PDB file of C-alpha atoms and ligand atoms in Angstrom:
ATOM      1  CA  MET A 122       5.470  -0.800 -24.423  1.00  0.00           C
ATOM      2  CA  GLY A 123       3.469  -2.018 -27.407  1.00  0.00           C
ATOM      3  CA  LEU A 124       0.834  -3.715 -25.285  1.00  0.00           C
ATOM      4  CA  ASN A 125      -2.669  -3.596 -26.700  1.00  0.00           C
ATOM      5  CA  TRP A 126      -4.077  -3.523 -23.171  1.00  0.00           C
ATOM      6  CA  ARG A 127      -6.436  -1.297 -21.239  1.00  0.00           C
ATOM      7  CA  TYR A 128      -6.658  -0.428 -17.569  1.00  0.00           C
ATOM      8  CA  LEU A 129     -10.290   0.239 -16.621  1.00  0.00           C
ATOM      9  CA  ALA A 130     -11.873   1.500 -13.405  1.00  0.00           C
ATOM     10  CA  HIS A 131     -14.963  -0.241 -12.016  1.00  0.00           C
ATOM     11  CA  GLU A 132     -16.833   0.649  -8.866  1.00  0.00           C
ATOM     12  CA  VAL A 133     -17.891  -2.556  -7.100  1.00  0.00           C
ATOM     13  CA  ARG A 134     -19.853  -2.909  -3.878  1.00  0.00           C
ATOM     14  CA  PRO A 135     -18.021  -5.129  -1.378  1.00  0.00           C
ATOM     15  CA  GLU A 136     -20.936  -7.594  -1.317  1.00  0.00           C
ATOM     16  CA  TYR A 137     -20.429  -8.145  -5.060  1.00  0.00           C
ATOM     17  CA  LEU A 138     -16.648  -8.546  -4.981  1.00  0.00           C
ATOM     18  CA  ARG A 139     -16.867 -12.340  -5.333  1.00  0.00           C
ATOM     19  CA  GLU A 140     -19.021 -11.981  -8.465  1.00  0.00           C
ATOM     20  CA  ALA A 141     -16.809  -9.236  -9.899  1.00  0.00           C
ATOM     21  CA  LEU A 142     -13.690 -11.402  -9.495  1.00  0.00           C
ATOM     22  CA  ALA A 143     -15.447 -14.388 -11.050  1.00  0.00           C
ATOM     23  CA  GLY A 144     -16.657 -12.199 -13.940  1.00  0.00           C
ATOM     24  CA  ALA A 145     -13.182 -10.807 -14.613  1.00  0.00           C
ATOM     25  CA  ARG A 146     -11.794 -14.372 -14.618  1.00  0.00           C
ATOM     26  CA  ARG A 147     -14.477 -15.584 -17.007  1.00  0.00           C
ATOM     27  CA  MET A 148     -13.824 -12.622 -19.315  1.00  0.00           C
ATOM     28  CA  ASN A 149     -10.138 -13.614 -19.324  1.00  0.00           C
ATOM     29  CA  TYR A 150      -8.810 -10.425 -17.775  1.00  0.00           C
ATOM     30  CA  ILE A 151      -5.028 -10.505 -17.375  1.00  0.00           C
ATOM     31  CA  GLY A 152      -5.366  -9.155 -13.862  1.00  0.00           C
ATOM     32  CA  LEU A 153      -6.749  -6.371 -11.726  1.00  0.00           C
ATOM     33  CA  ASN A 154      -6.075  -4.099  -8.786  1.00  0.00           C
ATOM     34  CA  LEU A 155      -8.245  -3.757  -5.696  1.00  0.00           C
ATOM     35  CA  THR A 156      -8.557  -0.806  -3.400  1.00  0.00           C
ATOM     36  CA  VAL A 157     -10.496   0.148  -0.263  1.00  0.00           C
ATOM     37  CA  PRO A 158     -12.553  -1.704   1.011  1.00  0.00           C
ATOM     38  CA  HIS A 159     -11.712  -4.841  -0.985  1.00  0.00           C
ATOM     39  CA  LYS A 160      -8.133  -5.655  -0.032  1.00  0.00           C
ATOM     40  CA  VAL A 161      -8.792  -7.759   3.059  1.00  0.00           C
ATOM     41  CA  LEU A 162     -12.048  -9.265   1.756  1.00  0.00           C
ATOM     42  CA  ALA A 163     -10.200 -10.601  -1.287  1.00  0.00           C
ATOM     43  CA  MET A 164      -7.944 -12.762   0.897  1.00  0.00           C
ATOM     44  CA  ASP A 165     -10.794 -15.313   1.061  1.00  0.00           C
ATOM     45  CA  LEU A 166     -11.985 -14.829  -2.509  1.00  0.00           C
ATOM     46  CA  VAL A 167      -8.905 -15.524  -4.643  1.00  0.00           C
ATOM     47  CA  ASP A 168      -7.980 -19.118  -5.507  1.00  0.00           C
ATOM     48  CA  VAL A 169      -4.298 -18.902  -4.549  1.00  0.00           C
ATOM     49  CA  LEU A 170      -2.401 -16.475  -2.322  1.00  0.00           C
ATOM     50  CA  ASP A 171       1.078 -15.318  -3.248  1.00  0.00           C
ATOM     51  CA  GLU A 172       3.548 -15.128  -0.345  1.00  0.00           C
ATOM     52  CA  THR A 173       3.294 -11.314  -0.367  1.00  0.00           C
ATOM     53  CA  ALA A 174      -0.475 -11.452   0.268  1.00  0.00           C
ATOM     54  CA  GLU A 175      -0.026 -14.074   2.980  1.00  0.00           C
ATOM     55  CA  THR A 176       2.667 -12.025   4.699  1.00  0.00           C
ATOM     56  CA  TRP A 177       0.813  -8.689   4.691  1.00  0.00           C
ATOM     57  CA  GLY A 178      -2.739 -10.018   5.011  1.00  0.00           C
ATOM     58  CA  ALA A 179      -4.242  -8.064   2.098  1.00  0.00           C
ATOM     59  CA  VAL A 180      -4.598  -8.419  -1.676  1.00  0.00           C
ATOM     60  CA  ASN A 181      -4.286  -5.360  -3.919  1.00  0.00           C
ATOM     61  CA  THR A 182      -3.223  -7.136  -7.118  1.00  0.00           C
ATOM     62  CA  VAL A 183      -4.760 -10.172  -8.796  1.00  0.00           C
ATOM     63  CA  GLN A 184      -3.300 -12.116 -11.693  1.00  0.00           C
ATOM     64  CA  PHE A 185      -5.350 -14.662 -13.613  1.00  0.00           C
ATOM     65  CA  GLU A 186      -3.651 -17.891 -14.610  1.00  0.00           C
ATOM     66  CA  GLY A 187      -4.549 -20.734 -16.960  1.00  0.00           C
ATOM     67  CA  ARG A 188      -3.645 -24.403 -16.823  1.00  0.00           C
ATOM     68  CA  ASP A 189      -1.750 -25.559 -19.918  1.00  0.00           C
ATOM     69  CA  ALA A 190      -1.766 -28.993 -21.615  1.00  0.00           C
ATOM     70  CA  LYS A 191       1.021 -30.171 -19.294  1.00  0.00           C
ATOM     71  CA  GLY A 192      -0.990 -29.185 -16.221  1.00  0.00           C
ATOM     72  CA  GLN A 193       1.166 -26.121 -15.421  1.00  0.00           C
ATOM     73  CA  TRP A 194      -0.427 -22.847 -14.286  1.00  0.00           C
ATOM     74  CA  ARG A 195       0.818 -19.894 -16.341  1.00  0.00           C
ATOM     75  CA  PRO A 196      -0.226 -16.217 -16.514  1.00  0.00           C
ATOM     76  CA  LEU A 197      -2.978 -15.592 -19.057  1.00  0.00           C
ATOM     77  CA  ARG A 198      -0.675 -13.188 -20.938  1.00  0.00           C
ATOM     78  CA  ASP A 199       1.211 -16.308 -22.136  1.00  0.00           C
ATOM     79  CA  TYR A 200      -1.782 -17.648 -24.063  1.00  0.00           C
ATOM     80  CA  GLU A 201      -3.027 -16.748 -27.491  1.00  0.00           C
ATOM     81  CA  ASP A 202      -6.440 -18.267 -26.616  1.00  0.00           C
ATOM     82  CA  ALA A 203      -7.383 -18.541 -22.981  1.00  0.00           C
ATOM     83  CA  PRO A 204      -7.495 -22.135 -21.701  1.00  0.00           C
ATOM     84  CA  ALA A 205     -10.673 -23.623 -20.252  1.00  0.00           C
ATOM     85  CA  GLU A 206      -9.302 -23.872 -16.727  1.00  0.00           C
ATOM     86  CA  THR A 207      -8.335 -20.580 -15.076  1.00  0.00           C
ATOM     87  CA  ARG A 208      -7.759 -19.352 -11.529  1.00  0.00           C
ATOM     88  CA  SER A 209      -6.902 -16.157  -9.644  1.00  0.00           C
ATOM     89  CA  ARG A 210      -3.723 -15.477  -7.660  1.00  0.00           C
ATOM     90  CA  GLY A 211      -3.621 -12.650  -5.102  1.00  0.00           C
ATOM     91  CA  PHE A 212      -0.537 -10.503  -4.460  1.00  0.00           C
ATOM     92  CA  ASN A 213       0.278  -7.536  -2.258  1.00  0.00           C
ATOM     93  CA  THR A 214       2.380  -4.825  -3.872  1.00  0.00           C
ATOM     94  CA  ASP A 215       1.458  -2.068  -1.387  1.00  0.00           C
ATOM     95  CA  ALA A 216       3.731  -3.099   1.446  1.00  0.00           C
ATOM     96  CA  ASP A 217       7.071  -2.948  -0.371  1.00  0.00           C
ATOM     97  CA  ALA A 218       6.121   0.389  -1.930  1.00  0.00           C
ATOM     98  CA  ILE A 219       6.178   2.054   1.510  1.00  0.00           C
ATOM     99  CA  PRO A 220       9.887   1.654   2.454  1.00  0.00           C
ATOM    100  CA  ARG A 221      10.869   2.165  -1.198  1.00  0.00           C
ATOM    101  CA  ALA A 222       9.066   5.524  -1.377  1.00  0.00           C
ATOM    102  CA  ILE A 223      10.510   6.616   1.977  1.00  0.00           C
ATOM    103  CA  ARG A 224      14.030   5.585   0.965  1.00  0.00           C
ATOM    104  CA  GLU A 225      13.864   7.319  -2.398  1.00  0.00           C
ATOM    105  CA  ASP A 226      11.942  10.489  -1.496  1.00  0.00           C
ATOM    106  CA  LEU A 227      13.491  11.128   1.921  1.00  0.00           C
ATOM    107  CA  ALA A 228      16.839   9.287   1.650  1.00  0.00           C
ATOM    108  CA  LEU A 229      16.035   7.634   4.960  1.00  0.00           C
ATOM    109  CA  ASP A 230      17.338   4.266   6.114  1.00  0.00           C
ATOM    110  CA  LEU A 231      14.582   2.732   8.225  1.00  0.00           C
ATOM    111  CA  ASN A 232      16.781   0.034   9.714  1.00  0.00           C
ATOM    112  CA  GLY A 233      17.397   0.965  13.369  1.00  0.00           C
ATOM    113  CA  SER A 234      15.241   4.104  13.116  1.00  0.00           C
ATOM    114  CA  LYS A 235      12.547   5.618  15.361  1.00  0.00           C
ATOM    115  CA  VAL A 236       9.154   6.225  13.751  1.00  0.00           C
ATOM    116  CA  LEU A 237       5.835   7.734  14.824  1.00  0.00           C
ATOM    117  CA  LEU A 238       2.972   6.239  12.793  1.00  0.00           C
ATOM    118  CA  LEU A 239      -0.378   8.026  12.729  1.00  0.00           C
ATOM    119  CA  GLY A 240      -3.329   5.827  11.759  1.00  0.00           C
ATOM    120  CA  ALA A 241      -4.152   2.149  12.154  1.00  0.00           C
ATOM    121  CA  GLY A 242      -6.549   1.479   9.272  1.00  0.00           C
ATOM    122  CA  GLY A 243      -5.667  -0.814   6.356  1.00  0.00           C
ATOM    123  CA  ALA A 244      -2.714   1.273   5.171  1.00  0.00           C
ATOM    124  CA  GLY A 245      -1.529   1.954   8.728  1.00  0.00           C
ATOM    125  CA  ARG A 246      -1.503  -1.746   9.565  1.00  0.00           C
ATOM    126  CA  THR A 247       0.463  -2.665   6.424  1.00  0.00           C
ATOM    127  CA  ALA A 248       2.898   0.183   7.083  1.00  0.00           C
ATOM    128  CA  ALA A 249       3.439  -0.832  10.724  1.00  0.00           C
ATOM    129  CA  LEU A 250       4.205  -4.453   9.816  1.00  0.00           C
ATOM    130  CA  ARG A 251       6.388  -3.537   6.845  1.00  0.00           C
ATOM    131  CA  LEU A 252       8.342  -0.970   8.900  1.00  0.00           C
ATOM    132  CA  ALA A 253       8.954  -3.593  11.569  1.00  0.00           C
ATOM    133  CA  ALA A 254      10.143  -6.033   8.883  1.00  0.00           C
ATOM    134  CA  GLU A 255      12.471  -3.289   7.653  1.00  0.00           C
ATOM    135  CA  GLY A 256      14.117  -3.144  11.092  1.00  0.00           C
ATOM    136  CA  VAL A 257      12.563  -0.017  12.643  1.00  0.00           C
ATOM    137  CA  ARG A 258      13.820  -0.104  16.240  1.00  0.00           C
ATOM    138  CA  GLU A 259      11.193   2.032  18.023  1.00  0.00           C
ATOM    139  CA  LEU A 260       7.669   2.388  16.662  1.00  0.00           C
ATOM    140  CA  TRP A 261       5.046   4.651  18.257  1.00  0.00           C
ATOM    141  CA  MET A 262       1.471   4.307  17.037  1.00  0.00           C
ATOM    142  CA  VAL A 263      -1.351   6.790  17.481  1.00  0.00           C
ATOM    143  CA  ASN A 264      -4.888   6.165  16.244  1.00  0.00           C
ATOM    144  CA  ARG A 265      -8.278   7.705  17.008  1.00  0.00           C
ATOM    145  CA  THR A 266      -9.514   4.205  17.860  1.00  0.00           C
ATOM    146  CA  THR A 267      -6.740   3.052  20.190  1.00  0.00           C
ATOM    147  CA  PRO A 268      -7.636  -0.686  20.317  1.00  0.00           C
ATOM    148  CA  LYS A 269      -6.877  -0.968  16.591  1.00  0.00           C
ATOM    149  CA  ALA A 270      -3.341   0.327  17.166  1.00  0.00           C
ATOM    150  CA  ALA A 271      -3.021  -1.952  20.207  1.00  0.00           C
ATOM    151  CA  ALA A 272      -3.953  -5.008  18.118  1.00  0.00           C
ATOM    152  CA  ILE A 273      -1.292  -4.126  15.525  1.00  0.00           C
ATOM    153  CA  GLY A 274       1.238  -3.616  18.325  1.00  0.00           C
ATOM    154  CA  GLU A 275       0.442  -7.110  19.586  1.00  0.00           C
ATOM    155  CA  GLU A 276       0.912  -8.576  16.125  1.00  0.00           C
ATOM    156  CA  ILE A 277       4.288  -6.842  15.778  1.00  0.00           C
ATOM    157  CA  ARG A 278       5.405  -8.095  19.192  1.00  0.00           C
ATOM    158  CA  ASN A 279       4.713 -11.655  18.009  1.00  0.00           C
ATOM    159  CA  ARG A 280       6.080 -11.402  14.489  1.00  0.00           C
ATOM    160  CA  TYR A 281       8.884  -8.834  14.794  1.00  0.00           C
ATOM    161  CA  PRO A 282      10.084  -8.887  18.411  1.00  0.00           C
ATOM    162  CA  GLN A 283      13.172  -6.806  17.542  1.00  0.00           C
ATOM    163  CA  THR A 284      10.861  -3.770  17.088  1.00  0.00           C
ATOM    164  CA  ASN A 285       9.786  -2.027  20.283  1.00  0.00           C
ATOM    165  CA  CYS A 286       6.156  -0.977  19.872  1.00  0.00           C
ATOM    166  CA  HIS A 287       4.571   1.820  21.908  1.00  0.00           C
ATOM    167  CA  LEU A 288       1.067   3.251  21.996  1.00  0.00           C
ATOM    168  CA  GLY A 289       0.849   7.046  22.118  1.00  0.00           C
ATOM    169  CA  TYR A 290       3.270   9.887  21.401  1.00  0.00           C
ATOM    170  CA  PRO A 291       7.044   9.671  21.931  1.00  0.00           C
ATOM    171  CA  THR A 292       8.574  12.025  24.503  1.00  0.00           C
ATOM    172  CA  GLY A 293      11.814  12.499  22.533  1.00  0.00           C
ATOM    173  CA  ASN A 294      12.826  12.859  18.893  1.00  0.00           C
ATOM    174  CA  VAL A 295      11.982  10.492  16.047  1.00  0.00           C
ATOM    175  CA  ASP A 296      13.542  10.085  12.616  1.00  0.00           C
ATOM    176  CA  LEU A 297      10.221  10.049  10.796  1.00  0.00           C
ATOM    177  CA  VAL A 298       6.495  10.743  11.230  1.00  0.00           C
ATOM    178  CA  ILE A 299       4.099   8.993   8.833  1.00  0.00           C
ATOM    179  CA  ASN A 300       0.503  10.014   8.274  1.00  0.00           C
ATOM    180  CA  ALA A 301      -1.558   6.919   7.422  1.00  0.00           C
ATOM    181  CA  THR A 302      -4.874   8.485   8.438  1.00  0.00           C
ATOM    182  CA  SER A 303      -7.277   9.996   5.944  1.00  0.00           C
ATOM    183  CA  LEU A 304      -6.999  13.396   7.654  1.00  0.00           C
ATOM    184  CA  GLY A 305      -5.766  15.810   5.015  1.00  0.00           C
ATOM    185  CA  LEU A 306      -7.783  14.391   2.125  1.00  0.00           C
ATOM    186  CA  ALA A 307     -10.618  16.879   2.524  1.00  0.00           C
ATOM    187  CA  ALA A 308     -10.266  20.671   2.448  1.00  0.00           C
ATOM    188  CA  GLY A 309     -10.414  22.021   5.996  1.00  0.00           C
ATOM    189  CA  ASP A 310      -9.189  18.797   7.634  1.00  0.00           C
ATOM    190  CA  CYS A 311      -7.243  19.266  10.834  1.00  0.00           C
ATOM    191  CA  LEU A 312      -3.737  17.909  11.500  1.00  0.00           C
ATOM    192  CA  PRO A 313      -3.578  14.135  12.016  1.00  0.00           C
ATOM    193  CA  PHE A 314      -1.862  14.572  15.403  1.00  0.00           C
ATOM    194  CA  GLU A 315      -1.905  16.755  18.528  1.00  0.00           C
ATOM    195  CA  GLU A 316       0.772  19.418  18.231  1.00  0.00           C
ATOM    196  CA  ARG A 317       0.898  19.941  21.989  1.00  0.00           C
ATOM    197  CA  GLU A 318       1.639  16.223  22.439  1.00  0.00           C
ATOM    198  CA  PHE A 319       4.229  16.160  19.687  1.00  0.00           C
ATOM    199  CA  PRO A 320       5.747  19.372  18.248  1.00  0.00           C
ATOM    200  CA  LEU A 321       6.763  18.535  14.697  1.00  0.00           C
ATOM    201  CA  ASP A 322      10.270  19.946  15.118  1.00  0.00           C
ATOM    202  CA  ARG A 323      10.947  16.735  17.065  1.00  0.00           C
ATOM    203  CA  ALA A 324      10.695  14.783  13.803  1.00  0.00           C
ATOM    204  CA  GLY A 325      13.571  14.322  11.348  1.00  0.00           C
ATOM    205  CA  ALA A 326      11.235  13.963   8.348  1.00  0.00           C
ATOM    206  CA  ALA A 327       7.558  13.686   7.408  1.00  0.00           C
ATOM    207  CA  PHE A 328       5.804  11.285   5.050  1.00  0.00           C
ATOM    208  CA  ASP A 329       2.133  11.572   4.155  1.00  0.00           C
ATOM    209  CA  MET A 330       0.449   8.669   2.355  1.00  0.00           C
ATOM    210  CA  ILE A 331      -2.020  11.156   0.873  1.00  0.00           C
ATOM    211  CA  TYR A 332      -1.044  12.361  -2.599  1.00  0.00           C
ATOM    212  CA  ARG A 333      -4.068  14.542  -3.381  1.00  0.00           C
ATOM    213  CA  PRO A 334      -3.922  17.359  -2.382  1.00  0.00           C
ATOM    214  CA  VAL A 335      -0.219  17.540  -3.179  1.00  0.00           C
ATOM    215  CA  GLU A 336       0.429  19.281   0.169  1.00  0.00           C
ATOM    216  CA  THR A 337      -1.723  18.416   3.186  1.00  0.00           C
ATOM    217  CA  PRO A 338      -1.753  20.549   6.375  1.00  0.00           C
ATOM    218  CA  PHE A 339       0.672  17.984   7.841  1.00  0.00           C
ATOM    219  CA  LEU A 340       3.147  18.433   4.974  1.00  0.00           C
ATOM    220  CA  ARG A 341       2.702  22.206   5.045  1.00  0.00           C
ATOM    221  CA  LEU A 342       3.623  22.237   8.724  1.00  0.00           C
ATOM    222  CA  ALA A 343       6.654  20.038   8.017  1.00  0.00           C
ATOM    223  CA  ARG A 344       7.777  22.528   5.373  1.00  0.00           C
ATOM    224  CA  VAL A 345       7.314  25.442   7.779  1.00  0.00           C
ATOM    225  CA  CYS A 346       9.394  23.536  10.366  1.00  0.00           C
ATOM    226  CA  GLY A 347      12.085  23.022   7.724  1.00  0.00           C
ATOM    227  CA  ARG A 348      11.718  19.241   7.721  1.00  0.00           C
ATOM    228  CA  PRO A 349      12.184  17.068   4.605  1.00  0.00           C
ATOM    229  CA  ALA A 350       8.735  15.933   3.537  1.00  0.00           C
ATOM    230  CA  ALA A 351       7.155  13.686   0.909  1.00  0.00           C
ATOM    231  CA  ASN A 352       3.605  12.865  -0.095  1.00  0.00           C
ATOM    232  CA  GLY A 353       2.208   9.450  -1.105  1.00  0.00           C
ATOM    233  CA  LEU A 354       2.690   9.733  -4.865  1.00  0.00           C
ATOM    234  CA  ALA A 355       5.792   7.516  -4.964  1.00  0.00           C
ATOM    235  CA  MET A 356       4.030   4.928  -2.807  1.00  0.00           C
ATOM    236  CA  LEU A 357       1.150   4.852  -5.290  1.00  0.00           C
ATOM    237  CA  LEU A 358       3.637   4.702  -8.167  1.00  0.00           C
ATOM    238  CA  TYR A 359       5.669   1.775  -6.806  1.00  0.00           C
ATOM    239  CA  GLN A 360       2.709  -0.410  -5.912  1.00  0.00           C
ATOM    240  CA  GLY A 361       1.364   0.177  -9.429  1.00  0.00           C
ATOM    241  CA  ALA A 362       4.740  -0.468 -11.060  1.00  0.00           C
ATOM    242  CA  LYS A 363       5.078  -3.785  -9.224  1.00  0.00           C
ATOM    243  CA  ALA A 364       1.558  -4.831 -10.244  1.00  0.00           C
ATOM    244  CA  PHE A 365       2.389  -3.906 -13.835  1.00  0.00           C
ATOM    245  CA  GLU A 366       5.526  -6.085 -13.671  1.00  0.00           C
ATOM    246  CA  ILE A 367       3.496  -9.023 -12.321  1.00  0.00           C
ATOM    247  CA  TRP A 368       0.968  -8.772 -15.162  1.00  0.00           C
ATOM    248  CA  THR A 369       3.415  -8.114 -18.018  1.00  0.00           C
ATOM    249  CA  GLY A 370       6.521  -9.985 -16.861  1.00  0.00           C
ATOM    250  CA  GLN A 371       8.494  -6.905 -17.963  1.00  0.00           C
ATOM    251  CA  PRO A 372      10.218  -4.126 -15.993  1.00  0.00           C
ATOM    252  CA  ALA A 373       7.953  -1.098 -15.539  1.00  0.00           C
ATOM    253  CA  LEU A 374       8.991   2.213 -17.091  1.00  0.00           C
ATOM    254  CA  ILE A 375       9.037   4.055 -13.779  1.00  0.00           C
ATOM    255  CA  GLY A 376       9.827   7.496 -15.231  1.00  0.00           C
ATOM    256  CA  ARG A 377       6.979   7.286 -17.755  1.00  0.00           C
ATOM    257  CA  MET A 378       4.585   6.027 -15.095  1.00  0.00           C
ATOM    258  CA  ARG A 379       5.562   8.879 -12.768  1.00  0.00           C
ATOM    259  CA  GLU A 380       4.978  11.436 -15.530  1.00  0.00           C
ATOM    260  CA  ALA A 381       1.572   9.930 -16.337  1.00  0.00           C
ATOM    261  CA  LEU A 382       0.586   9.920 -12.666  1.00  0.00           C
ATOM    262  CA  GLU A 383       1.655  13.522 -12.141  1.00  0.00           C
ATOM    263  CA  ALA A 384      -0.169  14.635 -15.282  1.00  0.00           C
ATOM    264  CA  ASN A 385      -3.360  12.819 -14.280  1.00  0.00           C
ATOM    265  CA  ILE A 386      -3.377  13.670 -10.597  1.00  0.00           C
ATOM    266  CA  TYR A 387      -1.975  17.193 -10.569  1.00  0.00           C
ATOM    267  CA  GLY A 388      -2.836  18.271 -14.120  1.00  0.00           C
TER     268      GLY A 388
HETATM  269  P1  NAP B 107      -8.884   3.229   6.363  1.00  0.00           P
HETATM  270  O1  NAP B 107      -8.628   1.768   6.520  1.00  0.00           O
HETATM  271  O2  NAP B 107     -10.271   3.714   6.181  1.00  0.00           O
HETATM  272  O3  NAP B 107      -8.240   3.951   7.661  1.00  0.00           O
HETATM  273  C1  NAP B 107      -8.445   5.334   7.889  1.00  0.00           C
HETATM  274  C2  NAP B 107      -7.545   5.793   9.024  1.00  0.00           C
HETATM  275  O4  NAP B 107      -7.755   7.212   9.218  1.00  0.00           O
HETATM  276  C3  NAP B 107      -7.849   5.136  10.367  1.00  0.00           C
HETATM  277  O5  NAP B 107      -6.676   5.093  11.133  1.00  0.00           O
HETATM  278  C4  NAP B 107      -8.866   6.121  10.961  1.00  0.00           C
HETATM  279  O6  NAP B 107      -8.954   6.058  12.364  1.00  0.00           O
HETATM  280  C5  NAP B 107      -8.249   7.446  10.559  1.00  0.00           C
HETATM  281  N1  NAP B 107      -9.231   8.511  10.525  1.00  0.00           N
HETATM  282  C6  NAP B 107     -10.230   8.680   9.627  1.00  0.00           C
HETATM  283  N2  NAP B 107     -10.946   9.792   9.926  1.00  0.00           N
HETATM  284  C7  NAP B 107     -10.392  10.317  11.047  1.00  0.00           C
HETATM  285  C8  NAP B 107     -10.688  11.465  11.852  1.00  0.00           C
HETATM  286  N3  NAP B 107     -11.707  12.291  11.557  1.00  0.00           N
HETATM  287  N4  NAP B 107      -9.894  11.705  12.923  1.00  0.00           N
HETATM  288  C9  NAP B 107      -8.867  10.881  13.218  1.00  0.00           C
HETATM  289  N5  NAP B 107      -8.541   9.780  12.504  1.00  0.00           N
HETATM  290  C10 NAP B 107      -9.298   9.513  11.430  1.00  0.00           C
HETATM  291  O7  NAP B 107      -8.070   3.828   5.130  1.00  0.00           O
HETATM  292  P2  NAP B 107      -6.626   3.367   4.605  1.00  0.00           P
HETATM  293  O8  NAP B 107      -6.772   2.491   3.432  1.00  0.00           O
HETATM  294  O9  NAP B 107      -5.824   2.908   5.769  1.00  0.00           O
HETATM  295  O10 NAP B 107      -6.043   4.758   4.056  1.00  0.00           O
HETATM  296  C11 NAP B 107      -5.521   5.735   4.940  1.00  0.00           C
HETATM  297  C12 NAP B 107      -4.905   6.865   4.151  1.00  0.00           C
HETATM  298  O11 NAP B 107      -3.799   6.397   3.385  1.00  0.00           O
HETATM  299  C13 NAP B 107      -5.876   7.516   3.159  1.00  0.00           C
HETATM  300  O12 NAP B 107      -5.677   8.895   3.184  1.00  0.00           O
HETATM  301  C14 NAP B 107      -5.451   6.940   1.823  1.00  0.00           C
HETATM  302  O13 NAP B 107      -5.728   7.857   0.791  1.00  0.00           O
HETATM  303  C15 NAP B 107      -3.946   6.776   2.033  1.00  0.00           C
HETATM  304  N6  NAP B 107      -3.379   5.708   1.170  1.00  0.00           N
HETATM  305  C16 NAP B 107      -2.445   6.051   0.258  1.00  0.00           C
HETATM  306  C17 NAP B 107      -1.902   5.077  -0.551  1.00  0.00           C
HETATM  307  C18 NAP B 107      -0.860   5.451  -1.575  1.00  0.00           C
HETATM  308  O14 NAP B 107      -0.569   4.646  -2.475  1.00  0.00           O
HETATM  309  N7  NAP B 107      -0.237   6.595  -1.470  1.00  0.00           N
HETATM  310  C19 NAP B 107      -2.291   3.741  -0.425  1.00  0.00           C
HETATM  311  C20 NAP B 107      -3.251   3.428   0.560  1.00  0.00           C
HETATM  312  C21 NAP B 107      -3.797   4.423   1.351  1.00  0.00           C
HETATM  313  P3  NAP B 107      -9.960   5.001  13.070  1.00  0.00           P
HETATM  314  O15 NAP B 107      -9.241   3.681  13.035  1.00  0.00           O
HETATM  315  O16 NAP B 107     -10.143   5.542  14.422  1.00  0.00           O
HETATM  316  O17 NAP B 107     -11.218   4.986  12.235  1.00  0.00           O
END
């Protein structure tokens, strides 16, 4: 796209996140992405929260802004020389990537659907809230640490009362099962759910947030059961594409980004 920009990876300890954000601002970075375990911590560390970050309670994308001569805040990309006064604005591009990936990879309309969600960590919480906002009618949640799923259920009952939230496995069929646990990342990991509690042929489709390995035991089982299945690559792609659009102000080249991701992740 003719941008003389670089995207660099830095490993930062959570206790130094404040300093890292301040350093990036002082070095006039255009923006940055945050991943585990920084997304919730950053809510209190950025200067301004975009509506997306406020709604989903996590920041995965930061844009730096400068104040111009008229007192207006504008993205740093608009300036030839960075102004003296700058600030950070936090966004969340993860949440919208979830229904988009499910819609495009599995051709599934979540509105009015029944979903079993496995996992209630950071990604599980965002998924649960975003699915409820999308109009999922029945949502079952299963997590190793049940109180975490219960707390999310409570939040959904308050914010999205049209979604019926249940703890534990459904007794009947669901349209979709989502794995938002980290089970499947490591070789030899077990399934993220109890097959005797929920045989996978009761699910219409399977979505795993994990994208490496390309096929987890969960997705392999879905394939064996003849169920449509998708991994988390499109979710990763769409959150990145949205962040790219925030920083550049231009539409992302989704096809090129997908090719680059596939080449880098799967070789
Ligand atoms: P997290 O906050 O650390 O949550 C991890 C989740 O996995 C929790 O629900 C945890 O249960 C569960 N878990 C971990 N080890 C387990 C075990 N041995 N047995 C049962 N449950 C276990 O991580 P996260 O950010 O939510 O990420 C979750 C997954 O989503 C990861 O695999 C990550 O790679 C993937 N992800 C993908 C994308 C994407 O763009 N595709 C984006 C974000 C995350 P407890 O609550 O009981 O600890």
